[in-house]
């Protein structure tokens, strides 16, 4: 007998609802094979589905104060999109016509218990991962345009038909159209297209380009959307949380301070003291810690900061001023520090950072005004020019007596 070469059958992207509704498979199978991985269209996920909210009641909700609603009109001929945010007025609906517009209302589950009941079949997901049920109503041709969402979404067709196009191409371009506030994709080439009927449901993981357009007649779609905080949000909130629990009397301390070897340098001993004060920052590499601290400490408790000059100087103009004997005076509100890195040093001033030759960085921190030695190396000139154009250094020609 020849050896069997095991092969994995590709997973279907379309299934039919079964007795294990609404996913067409068990939650465990769905989570293993599709959740956060690949799209899935479930035909007849909710058999005989009837929308738990009428279009008129959705429109009424969109007119209430505190309800997040958008009315989006598409002028196909002029490739123009018009967005009106809620609360909407009855008059807004009088002008819509019978094609190419859609109404979207977020958090409808919070306002309507019948809509909230749609969440029950999604109890296999942690409830804190669920964001809301957004309900859209659209007339033929209505939609929000091709876009990408950052969150998983279950798009349940509630009324009428909707044409869905998606792209499963991992290299699909994700750049936005610059002219539209809806963050629509500049380019969209679908790999799959379907017409969804009431009760059909399309699951999309984050980052899949998609476009849903109402087809034939009035259309309602119920989007069960997830939420997932960004790493930036998690980090920011954790930092606030930890900070709130720390005693203000515990401060950066340096009772072991030795006389400064180089003016303004954030040296290794200072960084070691920082590490002791921030035990939770232990995984941060030296470069990151140094870069953050340099920016932080040079803007910390500054009552004011220099303003850039009205007209920036060019390299040639600065060189001419220096050749004519101009000094560079440090702005009184400019606070500088520097540190040595692996390849080069960094100069910090009021929260900004620039690569800097160590000798120049030290001199800038040490002297309130100085006359640079000419000729300048390119990296020296670039740094001085940047500092002049941010208002940290002021070229000044001393008067001859
Ligand atoms: C819609 O219901 O019109 C759009 C939902 C979506 O694409 O996220
Ligand atoms: Co979307």
Short mmCIF file of C-alpha atoms and ligand atoms in Angstrom, two decimals:
data_model
loop_
_atom_site.label_atom_id
_atom_site.label_comp_id
_atom_site.label_asym_id
_atom_site.label_seq_id
_atom_site.Cartn_x
_atom_site.Cartn_y
_atom_site.Cartn_z
CA UNK A 1 0.00 0.00 0.00
CA UNK A 2 1.33 3.41 -0.87
CA UNK A 3 1.67 5.99 1.86
CA UNK A 4 -1.30 8.26 2.25
CA UNK A 5 -0.49 11.95 1.89
CA UNK A 6 -2.83 13.72 4.31
CA UNK A 7 -4.56 16.69 2.72
CA UNK A 8 -6.69 19.37 4.36
CA UNK A 9 -9.88 20.19 2.53
CA UNK A 10 -10.20 23.95 2.18
CA UNK A 11 -12.84 25.33 4.51
CA UNK A 12 -16.09 26.46 2.87
CA UNK A 13 -16.72 30.19 2.93
CA UNK A 14 -20.48 29.59 2.58
CA UNK A 15 -22.61 27.20 4.63
CA UNK A 16 -26.33 26.66 5.28
CA UNK A 17 -27.90 27.01 8.67
CA UNK A 18 -28.51 23.68 10.38
CA UNK A 19 -30.28 22.59 13.52
CA UNK A 20 -27.34 24.14 15.34
CA UNK A 21 -28.42 27.65 14.42
CA UNK A 22 -27.37 30.30 13.73
CA UNK A 23 -23.76 29.55 12.74
CA UNK A 24 -24.37 26.49 10.60
CA UNK A 25 -21.90 24.66 12.87
CA UNK A 26 -21.14 24.44 16.56
CA UNK A 27 -19.78 27.57 18.25
CA UNK A 28 -16.57 25.65 18.97
CA UNK A 29 -16.12 24.83 15.26
CA UNK A 30 -16.89 28.38 14.28
CA UNK A 31 -14.45 29.84 16.79
CA UNK A 32 -11.73 27.41 15.73
CA UNK A 33 -12.06 27.81 11.97
CA UNK A 34 -13.57 31.25 11.28
CA UNK A 35 -13.56 33.63 14.25
CA UNK A 36 -10.93 36.32 13.64
CA UNK A 37 -9.61 34.22 10.73
CA UNK A 38 -11.85 34.13 7.67
CA UNK A 39 -15.29 35.31 6.48
CA UNK A 40 -18.31 33.02 6.49
CA UNK A 41 -21.68 33.38 4.82
CA UNK A 42 -24.40 31.46 6.62
CA UNK A 43 -27.47 31.01 4.44
CA UNK A 44 -30.69 30.83 6.41
CA UNK A 45 -28.93 31.42 9.74
CA UNK A 46 -32.21 32.78 11.14
CA UNK A 47 -35.05 30.97 9.28
CA UNK A 48 -38.22 33.02 8.69
CA UNK A 49 -36.53 36.10 10.10
CA UNK A 50 -38.70 39.14 10.61
CA UNK A 51 -37.09 42.41 11.70
CA UNK A 52 -37.70 43.19 15.39
CA UNK A 53 -37.96 46.90 14.57
CA UNK A 54 -39.94 48.61 11.81
CA UNK A 55 -38.18 51.06 9.45
CA UNK A 56 -40.45 53.91 10.69
CA UNK A 57 -39.47 53.22 14.31
CA UNK A 58 -35.79 53.19 13.35
CA UNK A 59 -36.23 56.56 11.66
CA UNK A 60 -38.06 57.83 14.78
CA UNK A 61 -35.18 56.66 16.98
CA UNK A 62 -32.73 58.51 14.72
CA UNK A 63 -34.56 61.74 15.58
CA UNK A 64 -34.05 61.31 19.34
CA UNK A 65 -31.42 63.26 21.26
CA UNK A 66 -28.46 61.07 22.30
CA UNK A 67 -28.96 58.45 19.56
CA UNK A 68 -26.01 57.92 17.23
CA UNK A 69 -27.44 58.10 13.73
CA UNK A 70 -26.20 58.93 10.25
CA UNK A 71 -28.06 59.58 7.06
CA UNK A 72 -25.88 58.88 4.04
CA UNK A 73 -26.74 59.85 0.50
CA UNK A 74 -24.77 58.83 -2.56
CA UNK A 75 -24.76 60.90 -5.71
CA UNK A 76 -23.41 58.27 -8.11
CA UNK A 77 -23.10 60.57 -11.10
CA UNK A 78 -20.89 63.02 -9.22
CA UNK A 79 -19.21 60.33 -7.04
CA UNK A 80 -20.22 62.44 -4.04
CA UNK A 81 -21.33 61.24 -0.62
CA UNK A 82 -23.34 63.34 1.81
CA UNK A 83 -23.38 62.49 5.50
CA UNK A 84 -25.78 64.01 8.01
CA UNK A 85 -25.30 63.03 11.64
CA UNK A 86 -28.14 62.75 14.12
CA UNK A 87 -30.29 63.71 15.83
CA UNK A 88 -32.14 63.86 12.52
CA UNK A 89 -35.38 65.67 11.80
CA UNK A 90 -38.50 64.54 9.95
CA UNK A 91 -37.61 67.02 7.23
CA UNK A 92 -34.35 65.13 6.55
CA UNK A 93 -36.37 62.07 5.51
CA UNK A 94 -38.68 64.10 3.31
CA UNK A 95 -35.74 64.88 0.99
CA UNK A 96 -34.25 61.42 0.60
CA UNK A 97 -36.05 60.06 -2.48
CA UNK A 98 -36.38 56.35 -3.16
CA UNK A 99 -32.83 55.32 -4.02
CA UNK A 100 -29.15 55.65 -3.05
CA UNK A 101 -29.50 56.53 0.58
CA UNK A 102 -29.19 54.76 3.86
CA UNK A 103 -29.89 55.44 7.52
CA UNK A 104 -27.58 53.87 10.12
CA UNK A 105 -28.39 53.82 13.82
CA UNK A 106 -25.89 52.50 16.34
CA UNK A 107 -26.56 50.90 19.75
CA UNK A 108 -30.16 50.07 18.85
CA UNK A 109 -29.96 47.14 21.31
CA UNK A 110 -29.69 49.72 24.13
CA UNK A 111 -32.94 51.43 23.10
CA UNK A 112 -35.06 48.48 22.00
CA UNK A 113 -35.49 45.26 23.96
CA UNK A 114 -36.67 43.30 20.90
CA UNK A 115 -33.48 44.22 19.05
CA UNK A 116 -31.42 43.40 22.17
CA UNK A 117 -32.95 39.89 22.12
CA UNK A 118 -31.03 39.28 18.86
CA UNK A 119 -27.88 39.08 20.98
CA UNK A 120 -28.97 35.85 22.66
CA UNK A 121 -27.60 33.51 19.97
CA UNK A 122 -24.23 35.25 20.35
CA UNK A 123 -23.90 34.29 24.02
CA UNK A 124 -21.04 31.95 23.05
CA UNK A 125 -18.90 35.11 22.82
CA UNK A 126 -17.81 36.94 26.00
CA UNK A 127 -20.49 39.60 26.52
CA UNK A 128 -17.83 42.25 27.08
CA UNK A 129 -16.54 41.66 23.54
CA UNK A 130 -19.91 42.65 22.07
CA UNK A 131 -20.24 46.32 21.20
CA UNK A 132 -23.70 46.91 19.81
CA UNK A 133 -26.31 46.14 17.22
CA UNK A 134 -26.25 48.74 14.49
CA UNK A 135 -29.34 48.76 12.29
CA UNK A 136 -29.33 50.15 8.80
CA UNK A 137 -32.22 50.92 6.53
CA UNK A 138 -31.47 51.52 2.86
CA UNK A 139 -33.30 52.18 -0.36
CA UNK A 140 -32.01 50.47 -3.55
CA UNK A 141 -28.39 51.41 -4.25
CA UNK A 142 -27.96 52.68 -0.68
CA UNK A 143 -24.90 51.77 1.36
CA UNK A 144 -21.86 53.25 3.04
CA UNK A 145 -19.37 52.40 0.29
CA UNK A 146 -16.45 49.94 0.33
CA UNK A 147 -14.59 50.07 3.65
CA UNK A 148 -12.73 48.07 6.24
CA UNK A 149 -13.82 47.65 9.87
CA UNK A 150 -11.44 47.14 12.77
CA UNK A 151 -13.83 44.75 14.51
CA UNK A 152 -15.54 41.43 13.87
CA UNK A 153 -19.09 41.85 12.67
CA UNK A 154 -22.09 39.59 11.99
CA UNK A 155 -24.20 41.18 9.25
CA UNK A 156 -27.68 39.75 9.50
CA UNK A 157 -30.01 40.51 6.61
CA UNK A 158 -33.33 41.61 8.11
CA UNK A 159 -35.50 42.90 5.31
CA UNK A 160 -35.22 42.84 1.51
CA UNK A 161 -32.01 41.95 -0.26
CA UNK A 162 -28.49 43.26 0.02
CA UNK A 163 -25.65 42.68 -2.39
CA UNK A 164 -22.43 42.03 -0.50
CA UNK A 165 -19.00 42.13 -2.05
CA UNK A 166 -15.89 41.31 -0.01
CA UNK A 167 -12.21 40.80 -0.66
CA UNK A 168 -10.34 37.95 0.98
CA UNK A 169 -7.09 39.00 -0.71
CA UNK A 170 -4.62 39.51 2.17
CA UNK A 171 -2.76 42.06 0.02
CA UNK A 172 -5.85 44.10 -0.89
CA UNK A 173 -5.01 47.82 -0.70
CA UNK A 174 -6.42 49.50 2.42
CA UNK A 175 -5.80 53.16 1.65
CA UNK A 176 -8.71 55.54 2.04
CA UNK A 177 -10.30 57.91 -0.43
CA UNK A 178 -8.98 61.28 0.66
CA UNK A 179 -12.12 63.19 -0.28
CA UNK A 180 -14.76 61.38 1.76
CA UNK A 181 -15.33 61.51 5.52
CA UNK A 182 -16.65 57.92 5.49
CA UNK A 183 -13.17 56.35 5.31
CA UNK A 184 -14.07 54.54 2.12
CA UNK A 185 -11.44 52.51 0.31
CA UNK A 186 -9.72 54.21 -2.61
CA UNK A 187 -9.60 50.87 -4.45
CA UNK A 188 -11.75 47.77 -3.98
CA UNK A 189 -11.67 44.59 -6.04
CA UNK A 190 -14.06 41.96 -4.68
CA UNK A 191 -13.10 38.29 -4.60
CA UNK A 192 -16.61 37.14 -3.52
CA UNK A 193 -20.09 38.50 -4.14
CA UNK A 194 -23.47 37.34 -2.86
CA UNK A 195 -27.06 38.47 -2.67
CA UNK A 196 -28.31 38.04 0.89
CA UNK A 197 -31.94 37.29 1.70
CA UNK A 198 -33.70 37.85 5.04
CA UNK A 199 -32.22 35.47 7.63
CA UNK A 200 -28.87 35.11 5.84
CA UNK A 201 -25.86 36.28 7.82
CA UNK A 202 -22.34 37.23 6.79
CA UNK A 203 -19.55 37.06 9.36
CA UNK A 204 -16.49 39.21 8.72
CA UNK A 205 -13.34 39.24 10.80
CA UNK A 206 -11.55 42.59 11.21
CA UNK A 207 -9.73 44.04 8.22
CA UNK A 208 -11.77 42.45 5.38
CA UNK A 209 -12.70 45.03 2.73
CA UNK A 210 -16.48 44.92 2.11
CA UNK A 211 -19.30 46.76 0.44
CA UNK A 212 -23.02 46.17 1.01
CA UNK A 213 -25.57 47.72 -1.32
CA UNK A 214 -29.34 47.51 -0.96
CA UNK A 215 -30.83 45.63 -3.91
CA UNK A 216 -34.26 45.82 -5.49
CA UNK A 217 -36.25 47.37 -2.66
CA UNK A 218 -36.10 48.58 0.92
CA UNK A 219 -33.41 46.79 2.92
CA UNK A 220 -32.59 46.41 6.60
CA UNK A 221 -29.36 44.98 7.97
CA UNK A 222 -28.61 44.20 11.60
CA UNK A 223 -24.88 44.40 12.37
CA UNK A 224 -23.80 42.69 15.56
CA UNK A 225 -20.46 44.40 16.11
CA UNK A 226 -17.66 43.47 18.44
CA UNK A 227 -15.25 45.74 20.26
CA UNK A 228 -11.54 45.28 20.85
CA UNK A 229 -9.48 48.02 22.46
CA UNK A 230 -6.27 48.97 20.67
CA UNK A 231 -2.96 48.26 22.34
CA UNK A 232 -2.53 52.04 22.58
CA UNK A 233 -5.83 52.37 24.49
CA UNK A 234 -4.93 49.46 26.77
CA UNK A 235 -1.50 50.90 27.49
CA UNK A 236 -2.81 54.41 28.12
CA UNK A 237 -5.53 53.22 30.47
CA UNK A 238 -3.23 50.84 32.34
CA UNK A 239 -0.73 53.68 32.84
CA UNK A 240 -3.53 55.93 34.22
CA UNK A 241 -4.77 53.12 36.43
CA UNK A 242 -1.32 52.46 37.88
CA UNK A 243 -0.60 56.18 38.25
CA UNK A 244 -3.80 56.78 40.24
CA UNK A 245 -2.65 54.21 42.79
CA UNK A 246 0.79 55.70 43.37
CA UNK A 247 1.65 58.09 46.17
CA UNK A 248 2.57 61.63 44.96
CA UNK A 249 5.30 61.73 47.62
CA UNK A 250 7.19 58.94 45.92
CA UNK A 251 9.32 60.84 43.42
CA UNK A 252 12.34 60.44 41.20
CA UNK A 253 15.18 60.58 43.73
CA UNK A 254 18.95 60.72 43.43
CA UNK A 255 20.57 60.96 46.87
CA UNK A 256 23.62 59.27 45.30
CA UNK A 257 24.08 62.06 42.72
CA UNK A 258 27.65 62.71 41.57
CA UNK A 259 28.80 65.98 39.89
CA UNK A 260 27.60 66.09 36.26
CA UNK A 261 30.30 64.98 33.80
CA UNK A 262 28.49 66.32 30.76
CA UNK A 263 25.90 69.12 31.00
CA UNK A 264 22.36 68.02 30.33
CA UNK A 265 23.17 64.36 29.78
CA UNK A 266 20.59 61.75 30.78
CA UNK A 267 23.23 59.20 31.68
CA UNK A 268 23.11 55.49 32.49
CA UNK A 269 22.90 56.10 36.23
CA UNK A 270 19.82 58.31 35.71
CA UNK A 271 18.24 55.61 33.55
CA UNK A 272 18.97 53.00 36.22
CA UNK A 273 17.24 55.20 38.81
CA UNK A 274 14.27 55.46 36.45
CA UNK A 275 14.07 51.71 36.11
CA UNK A 276 13.99 51.42 39.90
CA UNK A 277 11.13 53.95 40.03
CA UNK A 278 9.17 52.17 37.25
CA UNK A 279 9.31 48.43 37.99
CA UNK A 280 6.46 47.75 35.49
CA UNK A 281 8.59 49.30 32.70
CA UNK A 282 11.16 46.51 33.08
CA UNK A 283 10.49 45.01 29.60
CA UNK A 284 11.21 48.36 27.90
CA UNK A 285 14.52 48.42 26.05
CA UNK A 286 17.08 51.09 26.86
CA UNK A 287 16.46 53.10 23.62
CA UNK A 288 12.71 53.37 24.24
CA UNK A 289 13.11 54.31 27.89
CA UNK A 290 15.68 56.95 26.99
CA UNK A 291 13.63 58.38 24.13
CA UNK A 292 10.48 58.58 26.25
CA UNK A 293 12.22 60.09 29.28
CA UNK A 294 14.12 62.68 27.24
CA UNK A 295 10.90 63.91 25.64
CA UNK A 296 8.99 63.79 28.93
CA UNK A 297 11.50 65.54 31.16
CA UNK A 298 12.11 68.39 28.72
CA UNK A 299 8.41 69.27 28.59
CA UNK A 300 7.61 68.43 32.23
CA UNK A 301 6.28 71.45 34.21
CA UNK A 302 7.18 73.92 31.45
CA UNK A 303 4.89 76.90 31.84
CA UNK A 304 5.62 78.01 28.27
CA UNK A 305 7.39 76.76 25.20
CA UNK A 306 9.17 78.67 22.40
CA UNK A 307 7.14 79.42 19.28
CA UNK A 308 8.64 78.74 15.83
CA UNK A 309 9.70 81.88 13.94
CA UNK A 310 7.12 83.36 11.56
CA UNK A 311 9.40 82.60 8.60
CA UNK A 312 11.56 79.46 8.72
CA UNK A 313 15.22 79.88 7.76
CA UNK A 314 16.90 77.84 5.04
CA UNK A 315 20.36 76.29 5.40
CA UNK A 316 22.00 78.96 3.27
CA UNK A 317 20.37 81.82 5.18
CA UNK A 318 21.44 80.36 8.54
CA UNK A 319 25.02 79.82 7.33
CA UNK A 320 25.14 83.39 6.08
CA UNK A 321 23.97 84.72 9.46
CA UNK A 322 26.61 82.63 11.23
CA UNK A 323 29.35 83.74 8.82
CA UNK A 324 28.30 87.33 9.49
CA UNK A 325 29.07 86.70 13.17
CA UNK A 326 25.61 85.81 14.54
CA UNK A 327 25.47 84.00 17.89
CA UNK A 328 22.81 81.41 18.68
CA UNK A 329 20.94 82.33 21.86
CA UNK A 330 18.88 79.68 23.61
CA UNK A 331 15.26 80.76 24.11
CA UNK A 332 14.60 81.24 27.83
CA UNK A 333 11.68 78.75 27.71
CA UNK A 334 13.70 76.15 25.86
CA UNK A 335 14.58 73.21 28.10
CA UNK A 336 17.16 70.83 26.68
CA UNK A 337 18.68 67.48 27.60
CA UNK A 338 20.57 64.85 25.66
CA UNK A 339 21.55 61.22 25.85
CA UNK A 340 23.99 58.87 24.19
CA UNK A 341 22.47 56.10 22.06
CA UNK A 342 23.99 53.13 20.27
CA UNK A 343 24.82 54.90 17.00
CA UNK A 344 24.39 58.56 17.77
CA UNK A 345 23.23 60.86 20.53
CA UNK A 346 19.78 62.46 20.82
CA UNK A 347 19.03 66.02 21.75
CA UNK A 348 15.68 66.66 23.43
CA UNK A 349 14.01 70.04 23.67
CA UNK A 350 10.53 70.64 25.12
CA UNK A 351 9.28 67.18 24.19
CA UNK A 352 10.90 66.92 20.76
CA UNK A 353 13.96 64.86 19.79
CA UNK A 354 16.64 65.12 17.11
CA UNK A 355 19.74 63.06 16.30
CA UNK A 356 22.75 65.03 17.50
CA UNK A 357 26.55 64.82 17.58
CA UNK A 358 27.37 64.33 21.32
CA UNK A 359 29.78 67.29 21.58
CA UNK A 360 27.23 69.70 20.09
CA UNK A 361 24.39 68.32 22.23
CA UNK A 362 26.48 68.85 25.34
CA UNK A 363 27.42 72.38 24.29
CA UNK A 364 23.80 73.30 23.55
CA UNK A 365 22.81 72.18 27.05
CA UNK A 366 25.77 73.89 28.71
CA UNK A 367 25.70 77.34 27.12
CA UNK A 368 22.85 79.84 26.90
CA UNK A 369 24.42 81.39 23.84
CA UNK A 370 27.28 80.31 21.63
CA UNK A 371 28.97 80.93 18.35
CA UNK A 372 29.33 77.67 16.42
CA UNK A 373 32.76 76.85 15.01
CA UNK A 374 32.64 77.06 11.20
CA UNK A 375 32.61 75.13 8.95
CA UNK A 376 29.82 72.98 10.32
CA UNK A 377 29.43 69.28 9.55
CA UNK A 378 26.14 68.41 7.83
CA UNK A 379 24.61 66.78 10.95
CA UNK A 380 25.55 69.83 13.06
CA UNK A 381 23.99 72.22 10.56
CA UNK A 382 20.83 70.10 10.32
CA UNK A 383 20.41 70.12 14.10
CA UNK A 384 21.04 73.85 14.50
CA UNK A 385 18.66 74.63 11.65
CA UNK A 386 15.93 72.46 13.21
CA UNK A 387 16.39 74.17 16.59
CA UNK A 388 16.32 77.63 14.99
CA UNK A 389 13.15 76.78 13.08
CA UNK A 390 11.42 75.47 16.22
CA UNK A 391 12.31 78.68 18.06
CA UNK A 392 14.80 77.09 20.50
CA UNK A 393 17.80 78.98 19.14
CA UNK A 394 17.64 82.61 18.12
CA UNK A 395 20.33 83.89 15.73
CA UNK A 396 21.53 87.19 17.15
CA UNK A 397 24.24 89.51 15.91
CA UNK A 398 25.97 91.21 18.85
CA UNK A 399 26.38 94.97 18.49
CA UNK A 400 29.98 96.11 18.06
CA UNK A 401 30.96 98.75 20.57
C1 LIG B 1 -24.69 48.67 6.63
O1 LIG B 1 -25.44 48.03 7.36
O2 LIG B 1 -25.11 49.43 5.76
C2 LIG B 1 -23.20 48.58 6.68
C3 LIG B 1 -22.61 47.77 7.71
C4 LIG B 1 -21.14 47.60 7.47
O3 LIG B 1 -20.68 47.50 6.35
O4 LIG B 1 -20.35 47.57 8.42
CO1 LIG B 2 -18.56 47.51 7.65
#
